[in-house]
CSV table of C-alpha atoms and ligand atoms in Angstrom, one decimal:
chain,number,residue,atom,x,y,z
A,4,MET,CA,136.6,105.9,270.0
A,5,ASN,CA,140.4,106.2,269.7
A,6,ILE,CA,141.5,105.8,266.1
A,7,ASP,CA,145.0,104.4,265.8
A,8,HIS,CA,145.4,104.2,262.1
A,9,ILE,CA,143.6,104.3,258.8
A,10,GLU,CA,144.5,102.4,255.6
A,11,LEU,CA,143.3,103.1,252.1
A,12,ARG,CA,143.4,100.3,249.5
A,13,GLU,CA,142.4,100.0,245.9
A,14,ILE,CA,141.2,96.6,244.8
A,15,GLN,CA,140.2,95.6,241.3
A,16,MET,CA,137.5,93.0,240.8
A,17,PRO,CA,136.2,91.7,237.5
A,18,LEU,CA,132.4,91.5,237.3
A,19,VAL,CA,130.9,88.1,236.4
A,20,HIS,CA,128.9,89.8,233.6
A,21,PHE,CA,129.4,93.4,232.2
A,22,PHE,CA,126.9,96.0,233.6
A,23,GLU,CA,125.6,98.5,231.1
A,24,THR,CA,123.6,101.7,231.8
A,25,SER,CA,122.6,104.6,229.7
A,26,PHE,CA,126.1,106.1,230.5
A,27,GLY,CA,128.2,103.1,229.6
A,28,ARG,CA,129.5,99.6,230.3
A,29,THR,CA,131.5,98.4,233.3
A,30,THR,CA,133.5,95.1,233.2
A,31,THR,CA,135.9,95.5,236.1
A,32,ARG,CA,135.4,97.5,239.2
A,33,ARG,CA,138.0,99.7,240.9
A,34,ILE,CA,137.0,99.9,244.5
A,35,VAL,CA,138.7,101.9,247.3
A,36,LEU,CA,138.3,100.4,250.7
A,37,VAL,CA,138.9,102.2,254.0
A,38,ARG,CA,140.1,100.2,256.9
A,39,VAL,CA,140.0,101.9,260.4
A,40,ASP,CA,141.8,100.4,263.4
A,41,ALA,CA,140.7,101.5,266.9
A,42,GLY,CA,142.2,99.5,269.7
A,43,ASP,CA,141.5,95.9,268.9
A,44,LEU,CA,138.6,96.7,266.7
A,45,THR,CA,138.6,97.1,262.9
A,46,GLY,CA,136.0,98.8,260.8
A,47,TRP,CA,135.6,98.8,257.0
A,48,GLY,CA,134.1,101.1,254.5
A,49,GLU,CA,133.8,101.2,250.7
A,50,VAL,CA,133.9,104.1,248.2
A,51,THR,CA,131.0,103.5,245.8
A,52,ALA,CA,132.2,105.8,243.1
A,53,GLY,CA,132.2,104.6,239.5
A,54,GLU,CA,135.4,104.2,237.5
A,55,ALA,CA,134.5,107.3,235.4
A,56,PRO,CA,132.6,110.5,236.4
A,57,PHE,CA,129.4,109.5,234.6
A,58,TYR,CA,127.0,108.5,237.5
A,59,SER,CA,128.4,111.4,239.6
A,60,TYR,CA,131.6,113.5,239.5
A,61,GLU,CA,133.4,111.2,242.0
A,62,THR,CA,135.9,108.6,240.9
A,63,PRO,CA,138.2,106.3,242.9
A,64,GLU,CA,140.9,108.9,242.3
A,65,THR,CA,139.0,111.9,243.6
A,66,ALA,CA,137.9,109.9,246.6
A,67,TRP,CA,141.5,108.8,247.3
A,68,HIS,CA,142.6,112.5,247.1
A,69,ILE,CA,139.8,113.8,249.4
A,70,LEU,CA,140.3,111.0,251.9
A,71,ARG,CA,144.1,111.3,252.0
A,72,ASP,CA,144.3,115.1,252.1
A,73,PHE,CA,141.3,116.1,254.1
A,74,LEU,CA,139.0,113.5,255.6
A,75,ILE,CA,141.7,111.3,257.1
A,76,PRO,CA,143.8,114.2,258.6
A,77,TRP,CA,140.5,115.6,260.0
A,78,THR,CA,139.8,112.2,261.7
A,79,LEU,CA,143.2,110.9,263.0
A,80,GLY,CA,144.0,112.2,266.5
A,81,LYS,CA,140.7,113.9,266.9
A,82,SER,CA,138.1,112.9,269.5
A,83,CYS,CA,135.1,111.1,268.2
A,84,SER,CA,132.4,109.8,270.5
A,85,ALA,CA,130.0,108.7,267.7
A,86,PRO,CA,130.2,108.3,263.9
A,87,GLY,CA,127.8,111.3,263.6
A,88,ASP,CA,130.6,113.5,264.9
A,89,VAL,CA,132.7,113.0,261.9
A,90,ALA,CA,129.7,113.5,259.6
A,91,ALA,CA,129.3,116.9,261.2
A,92,ARG,CA,133.0,117.6,260.9
A,93,PHE,CA,133.1,116.7,257.2
A,94,ARG,CA,130.2,119.1,256.4
A,95,PRO,CA,132.4,122.1,255.4
A,96,ILE,CA,133.7,120.0,252.5
A,97,ARG,CA,131.4,120.5,249.6
A,98,GLY,CA,130.2,117.2,248.0
A,99,HIS,CA,132.5,114.2,247.7
A,100,ASN,CA,129.8,112.3,249.5
A,101,MET,CA,131.2,108.9,248.5
A,102,ALA,CA,134.6,109.6,250.0
A,103,LYS,CA,132.9,110.8,253.2
A,104,ALA,CA,130.6,107.8,253.4
A,105,ALA,CA,133.4,105.3,253.1
A,106,LEU,CA,135.2,106.7,256.2
A,107,GLU,CA,132.0,107.4,258.2
A,108,ASN,CA,130.6,104.0,257.6
A,109,ALA,CA,133.8,102.3,258.8
A,110,LEU,CA,133.3,104.1,262.1
A,111,TRP,CA,129.7,102.8,262.3
A,112,ASP,CA,131.1,99.3,261.9
A,113,ILE,CA,133.5,100.0,264.9
A,114,ALA,CA,130.8,101.7,267.0
A,115,ALA,CA,128.5,98.6,266.5
A,116,GLN,CA,131.3,96.3,267.6
A,117,GLN,CA,132.1,98.5,270.6
A,118,GLN,CA,128.5,98.3,271.8
A,119,ASN,CA,128.3,94.6,270.9
A,120,LEU,CA,125.3,95.3,268.6
A,121,PRO,CA,124.6,94.3,265.0
A,122,LEU,CA,125.0,97.3,262.8
A,123,THR,CA,121.3,97.0,261.9
A,124,LYS,CA,120.3,97.6,265.5
A,125,LEU,CA,122.7,100.5,266.0
A,126,LEU,CA,121.1,102.2,263.0
A,127,GLY,CA,117.6,101.7,264.3
A,128,GLY,CA,116.7,98.9,261.9
A,129,THR,CA,113.6,96.8,262.6
A,130,LEU,CA,113.5,94.2,259.8
A,131,ALA,CA,115.3,90.9,260.3
A,132,GLU,CA,114.8,90.0,256.6
A,133,ILE,CA,114.9,92.4,253.7
A,134,PRO,CA,113.0,92.2,250.4
A,135,CYS,CA,115.3,92.1,247.4
A,136,GLY,CA,115.1,93.2,243.8
A,137,VAL,CA,117.6,93.0,241.0
A,138,SER,CA,118.9,95.7,238.6
A,139,ILE,CA,119.5,94.3,235.1
A,140,GLY,CA,121.7,96.3,232.7
A,141,ILE,CA,121.3,96.9,229.0
A,142,GLN,CA,122.0,93.6,227.2
A,143,ASN,CA,123.3,92.8,223.7
A,144,SER,CA,119.8,91.7,222.7
A,145,VAL,CA,116.2,91.7,224.0
A,146,GLU,CA,116.3,87.8,224.0
A,147,GLU,CA,119.3,87.9,226.4
A,148,LEU,CA,117.4,90.4,228.6
A,149,LEU,CA,114.3,88.1,228.7
A,150,GLU,CA,116.5,85.1,229.7
A,151,LYS,CA,118.1,87.1,232.5
A,152,ILE,CA,114.7,88.2,233.8
A,153,GLU,CA,113.5,84.6,233.6
A,154,ARG,CA,116.5,83.5,235.7
A,155,GLU,CA,116.0,86.2,238.4
A,156,VAL,CA,112.3,85.7,238.7
A,157,ALA,CA,113.0,81.9,239.1
A,158,ALA,CA,115.5,82.7,241.8
A,159,GLY,CA,112.8,84.5,243.8
A,160,TYR,CA,113.7,88.1,243.4
A,161,GLN,CA,110.7,90.3,244.2
A,162,ARG,CA,111.0,92.9,241.5
A,163,ILE,CA,112.9,93.5,238.3
A,164,LYS,CA,114.5,96.7,237.3
A,165,VAL,CA,115.7,97.2,233.8
A,166,LYS,CA,118.0,99.9,232.5
A,167,VAL,CA,116.6,102.0,229.7
A,168,LYS,CA,117.9,104.6,227.3
A,169,PRO,CA,116.7,106.1,224.0
A,170,GLY,CA,116.6,103.3,221.6
A,171,TRP,CA,116.4,100.6,224.4
A,172,ASP,CA,113.1,101.5,226.0
A,173,VAL,CA,109.5,101.2,224.8
A,174,GLU,CA,110.0,98.2,222.6
A,175,VAL,CA,112.1,96.4,225.2
A,176,LEU,CA,109.4,97.1,227.9
A,177,GLU,CA,106.8,95.9,225.5
A,178,ALA,CA,108.7,92.6,225.1
A,179,VAL,CA,109.2,92.2,228.8
A,180,ARG,CA,105.5,92.8,229.6
A,181,ALA,CA,104.5,90.4,226.8
A,182,ARG,CA,106.5,87.6,228.5
A,183,PHE,CA,106.1,88.7,232.1
A,184,PRO,CA,102.7,90.4,232.3
A,185,ARG,CA,102.5,90.5,236.1
A,186,VAL,CA,106.1,90.8,237.3
A,187,PRO,CA,106.7,93.9,239.5
A,188,LEU,CA,108.8,95.9,237.1
A,189,MET,CA,110.5,99.3,237.0
A,190,ALA,CA,112.9,101.1,234.6
A,191,ASP,CA,116.0,103.2,235.4
A,192,ALA,CA,117.1,105.8,232.9
A,193,ASN,CA,120.1,107.3,234.7
A,194,SER,CA,119.3,110.7,233.3
A,195,ALA,CA,119.1,109.7,229.7
A,196,TYR,CA,116.1,111.9,228.8
A,197,SER,CA,115.0,115.5,228.8
A,198,LEU,CA,111.6,117.3,229.0
A,199,ALA,CA,111.5,117.3,225.2
A,200,ASP,CA,110.9,113.5,225.5
A,201,THR,CA,107.8,113.9,227.6
A,202,ALA,CA,105.4,112.4,225.0
A,203,HIS,CA,107.8,109.5,224.6
A,204,LEU,CA,108.0,108.9,228.4
A,205,LYS,CA,104.2,109.0,228.6
A,206,GLU,CA,104.2,105.8,226.5
A,207,PHE,CA,105.9,104.1,229.5
A,208,ASP,CA,102.6,104.5,231.4
A,209,ARG,CA,101.0,101.5,229.6
A,210,PHE,CA,103.4,99.1,231.2
A,211,PHE,CA,102.3,99.7,234.8
A,212,LEU,CA,105.8,100.2,236.1
A,213,MET,CA,106.2,100.5,239.8
A,214,MET,CA,108.3,103.6,239.0
A,215,ILE,CA,110.7,105.2,236.5
A,216,GLU,CA,114.0,106.1,238.1
A,217,GLN,CA,115.8,109.3,237.3
A,218,PRO,CA,114.5,110.0,233.8
A,219,LEU,CA,115.9,113.5,233.7
A,220,GLY,CA,119.0,115.5,234.6
A,221,TRP,CA,121.4,114.2,237.2
A,222,ASP,CA,121.2,117.4,239.1
A,223,ASP,CA,117.6,118.4,238.3
A,224,LEU,CA,114.5,118.7,240.4
A,225,LEU,CA,112.3,121.2,238.6
A,226,ASP,CA,112.0,119.4,235.3
A,227,HIS,CA,111.2,116.2,237.2
A,228,ALA,CA,108.3,118.0,238.9
A,229,LYS,CA,107.0,119.1,235.5
A,230,LEU,CA,107.3,115.6,234.1
A,231,GLN,CA,105.6,114.0,237.1
A,232,ARG,CA,102.6,116.2,236.4
A,233,GLU,CA,102.4,114.7,232.8
A,234,ILE,CA,103.0,111.0,233.4
A,235,SER,CA,101.2,108.5,235.7
A,236,THR,CA,104.2,106.3,236.3
A,237,PRO,CA,105.7,107.4,239.7
A,238,ILE,CA,109.1,109.0,239.4
A,239,CYS,CA,111.8,107.7,241.7
A,240,LEU,CA,114.8,110.0,242.3
A,241,ASP,CA,118.3,108.6,242.5
A,242,GLU,CA,121.1,110.9,241.1
A,243,SER,CA,119.4,114.2,242.2
A,244,ILE,CA,119.2,113.5,245.9
A,245,HIS,CA,122.4,114.2,247.9
A,246,SER,CA,121.0,115.2,251.3
A,247,ALA,CA,117.9,115.4,253.4
A,248,ASP,CA,117.4,119.0,252.2
A,249,HIS,CA,117.3,117.8,248.6
A,250,ALA,CA,114.8,115.1,249.6
A,251,ARG,CA,112.6,117.6,251.4
A,252,GLN,CA,112.7,120.1,248.5
A,253,ALA,CA,112.0,117.4,245.9
A,254,LEU,CA,109.0,116.1,247.7
A,255,GLN,CA,107.7,119.7,248.3
A,256,ILE,CA,107.6,120.5,244.6
A,257,GLY,CA,106.4,117.0,243.5
A,258,ALA,CA,109.6,116.0,241.7
A,259,GLY,CA,109.0,112.4,242.5
A,260,LYS,CA,107.0,110.0,244.7
A,261,ILE,CA,109.7,107.6,245.8
A,262,ILE,CA,113.4,108.0,246.7
A,263,ASN,CA,116.3,105.6,246.2
A,264,ILE,CA,118.7,106.0,249.1
A,265,LYS,CA,122.3,105.2,248.3
A,266,LEU,CA,124.8,105.5,251.2
A,267,GLY,CA,127.6,106.8,249.1
A,268,ARG,CA,125.5,109.4,247.2
A,269,VAL,CA,124.2,111.0,250.4
A,270,GLY,CA,127.5,110.8,252.3
A,271,GLY,CA,127.0,107.9,254.8
A,272,PHE,CA,124.7,106.5,257.4
A,273,THR,CA,124.0,109.7,259.2
A,274,ALA,CA,122.7,111.5,256.1
A,275,ALA,CA,121.0,108.4,254.8
A,276,ARG,CA,119.0,108.1,258.1
A,277,GLU,CA,118.1,111.8,257.7
A,278,VAL,CA,116.8,111.2,254.2
A,279,HIS,CA,114.9,108.2,255.5
A,280,GLU,CA,113.3,110.4,258.2
A,281,VAL,CA,112.2,113.1,255.7
A,282,CYS,CA,110.5,110.5,253.6
A,283,ARG,CA,108.9,108.6,256.4
A,284,ALA,CA,107.4,111.8,257.9
A,285,ARG,CA,105.7,112.3,254.5
A,286,HIS,CA,104.8,108.6,254.0
A,287,VAL,CA,107.1,108.5,251.0
A,288,PRO,CA,108.5,105.0,250.4
A,289,VAL,CA,112.2,104.5,250.0
A,290,TRP,CA,114.5,101.6,248.9
A,291,CYS,CA,118.2,101.0,249.0
A,292,GLY,CA,120.0,101.4,245.8
A,293,GLY,CA,123.3,99.7,244.8
A,294,MET,CA,126.5,100.7,243.1
A,295,LEU,CA,127.9,97.3,242.1
A,296,GLU,CA,129.5,97.1,245.6
A,297,SER,CA,131.9,94.5,246.9
A,298,GLY,CA,130.7,92.6,250.0
A,299,ILE,CA,131.7,95.4,252.3
A,300,GLY,CA,129.5,98.0,250.7
A,301,ARG,CA,126.9,95.4,250.2
A,302,ALA,CA,126.9,94.6,254.0
A,303,HIS,CA,126.3,98.2,254.7
A,304,ASN,CA,123.4,98.3,252.3
A,305,VAL,CA,121.9,95.2,254.0
A,306,ALA,CA,122.0,97.0,257.4
A,307,MET,CA,120.6,100.2,255.9
A,308,SER,CA,117.7,98.4,254.3
A,309,THR,CA,116.3,97.3,257.7
A,310,LEU,CA,115.0,100.7,258.6
A,311,PRO,CA,111.2,100.8,258.8
A,312,GLY,CA,110.7,103.2,255.8
A,313,PHE,CA,112.5,100.8,253.4
A,314,THR,CA,109.1,99.3,252.3
A,315,LEU,CA,110.1,98.6,248.6
A,316,PRO,CA,112.5,95.9,247.5
A,317,GLY,CA,115.9,97.4,246.8
A,318,ASP,CA,118.8,96.7,244.4
A,319,VAL,CA,120.7,94.8,247.2
A,320,SER,CA,121.1,91.3,245.8
A,321,ALA,CA,123.4,88.3,246.1
A,322,SER,CA,127.2,88.5,245.9
A,323,ARG,CA,127.3,85.9,243.3
A,324,ARG,CA,125.3,88.0,240.8
A,325,TYR,CA,128.4,90.2,240.6
A,326,TRP,CA,131.5,88.3,241.8
A,327,ALA,CA,133.0,84.9,241.2
A,328,GLU,CA,134.3,85.2,244.8
A,329,ASP,CA,133.4,88.1,247.1
A,330,ILE,CA,135.6,89.6,249.8
A,331,ILE,CA,133.5,88.8,252.8
A,332,GLU,CA,132.7,85.6,254.7
A,333,PRO,CA,129.9,84.4,254.3
A,334,GLU,CA,129.0,86.1,251.0
A,335,VAL,CA,125.6,87.7,250.7
A,336,THR,CA,122.9,85.2,249.8
A,337,VAL,CA,119.3,85.5,248.9
A,338,SER,CA,116.5,83.1,249.9
A,339,ALA,CA,114.1,81.4,247.5
A,340,GLN,CA,111.6,84.0,248.6
A,341,GLY,CA,113.8,86.8,247.4
A,342,THR,CA,115.0,88.0,250.8
A,343,ILE,CA,118.3,88.5,252.7
A,344,HIS,CA,118.4,87.3,256.3
A,345,VAL,CA,120.1,90.1,258.2
A,346,PRO,CA,123.0,88.9,260.3
A,347,GLN,CA,122.5,89.5,264.0
A,348,THR,CA,126.1,89.3,265.2
A,349,ALA,CA,128.0,92.4,266.4
A,350,GLY,CA,129.2,94.8,263.7
A,351,LEU,CA,128.9,94.3,260.0
A,352,GLY,CA,127.8,90.7,260.4
A,353,TYR,CA,130.1,89.5,257.5
A,354,THR,CA,133.9,89.1,258.0
A,355,PRO,CA,136.2,90.7,255.4
A,356,ASP,CA,138.5,88.1,253.9
A,357,LEU,CA,141.9,89.7,254.5
A,358,GLU,CA,143.9,87.3,252.3
A,359,ARG,CA,141.6,87.8,249.4
A,360,ILE,CA,141.6,91.6,249.8
A,361,GLU,CA,145.4,91.5,249.9
A,362,LYS,CA,145.5,89.5,246.7
A,363,LEU,CA,143.2,92.0,244.9
A,364,THR,CA,145.0,95.1,246.1
A,365,VAL,CA,146.7,97.2,243.5
A,366,ARG,CA,147.8,100.1,245.9
A,367,LYS,CA,147.6,100.9,249.5
A,368,GLU,CA,148.6,103.7,251.9
A,369,ARG,CA,148.6,103.8,255.6
A,370,PHE,CA,148.1,106.8,257.8
A,371,ASP,CA,149.1,107.0,261.5
B,655,OSB,O1,121.5,104.0,238.9
B,655,OSB,O2,121.0,102.5,240.4
B,655,OSB,C1,121.8,103.0,239.5
B,655,OSB,C2,124.8,100.7,239.1
B,655,OSB,C3,125.8,101.6,238.9
B,655,OSB,C4,125.5,102.9,238.9
B,655,OSB,C5,124.2,103.3,239.0
B,655,OSB,C6,123.2,102.4,239.3
B,655,OSB,C7,123.5,101.1,239.2
B,655,OSB,C8,122.5,100.0,239.4
B,655,OSB,C9,123.0,98.7,239.9
B,655,OSB,O3,121.4,100.1,239.0
B,655,OSB,C10,122.7,98.4,241.3
B,655,OSB,C11,123.4,97.2,241.8
B,655,OSB,O4,122.9,96.1,241.4
B,655,OSB,O5,124.3,97.3,242.6
B,656,MG,MG1,119.6,104.5,239.5
């Protein structure tokens, strides 16, 4: 693969509805896109960092810096026979996985086009249709939350995830269960609790949740292992898992029973496939998480979700839940059965809308 040039762009996109987690509310996304041109092929990647360093320490600004000053110079003019080569080359850089993932994933897009394969096939995906869930943020009232759940269940989504935090948890789950006794339900705390809340978290057990996601520290494994011994709800790890080694260590000490794989958090498709392998070897289910991605990151998530270990519905849902107009053609749609049909054309399977991307761009920089 001969890379001719790379372009960074920041686009700004207002969400259709604010998204609130235990760490705050997002109304407009700032998204850094990476465009790679190699001969007559173009690949796209997306930085999934949040606007502020609350989910992780990365932001659009730190990613821009790491891409411009390190990852792009380490890629341009260097030989690269497969995307995994750059993953290996990036390893000496500590962390900054979302910056790494954006560039590496763009190269996967190009590699798939070069081999005339859909990205799903190049990755080793086996599903042609993926099961979808939704993540519903903290709302202004319980009634609004119940209305939202009603709408998503009616749309066919296969599981509902609600965000929780101290003060928006047991009573809310109680109300959800009263109205939807059988809906597959889970809660995501985004690190809002500590071990001192163990007795409180035990109360979640009576709601028969599929799992509770990341109840404790964003960088913790040990306390999660301790908590898992006290509660019957399975713990799913999100923020704490940045590599296959973390996944292996977490499972070894019993820090959780399920892992949420996010491409950005682990550093791209190469690492995500490694995490998937670690889990599959141990019969631990995984699912694909989301970071309020535009269509480009969403398309990558769709392809990732086709690997055989992704046995639980993920947070990969329809474009229109987030955007009035997405930046890909066609946008991601979900069937009445709550599935996404995985495109089988070469590469990403969705075409970036260059005109729309240009209109949303607030800065760009090109590297030759
Ligand atoms: O913890 O999974 C999370 C969004 C932003 C940051 C963290 C998380 C989320 C979500 C939304 O839950 C997933 C999505 O719908 O894209
Ligand atoms: Mg999460």
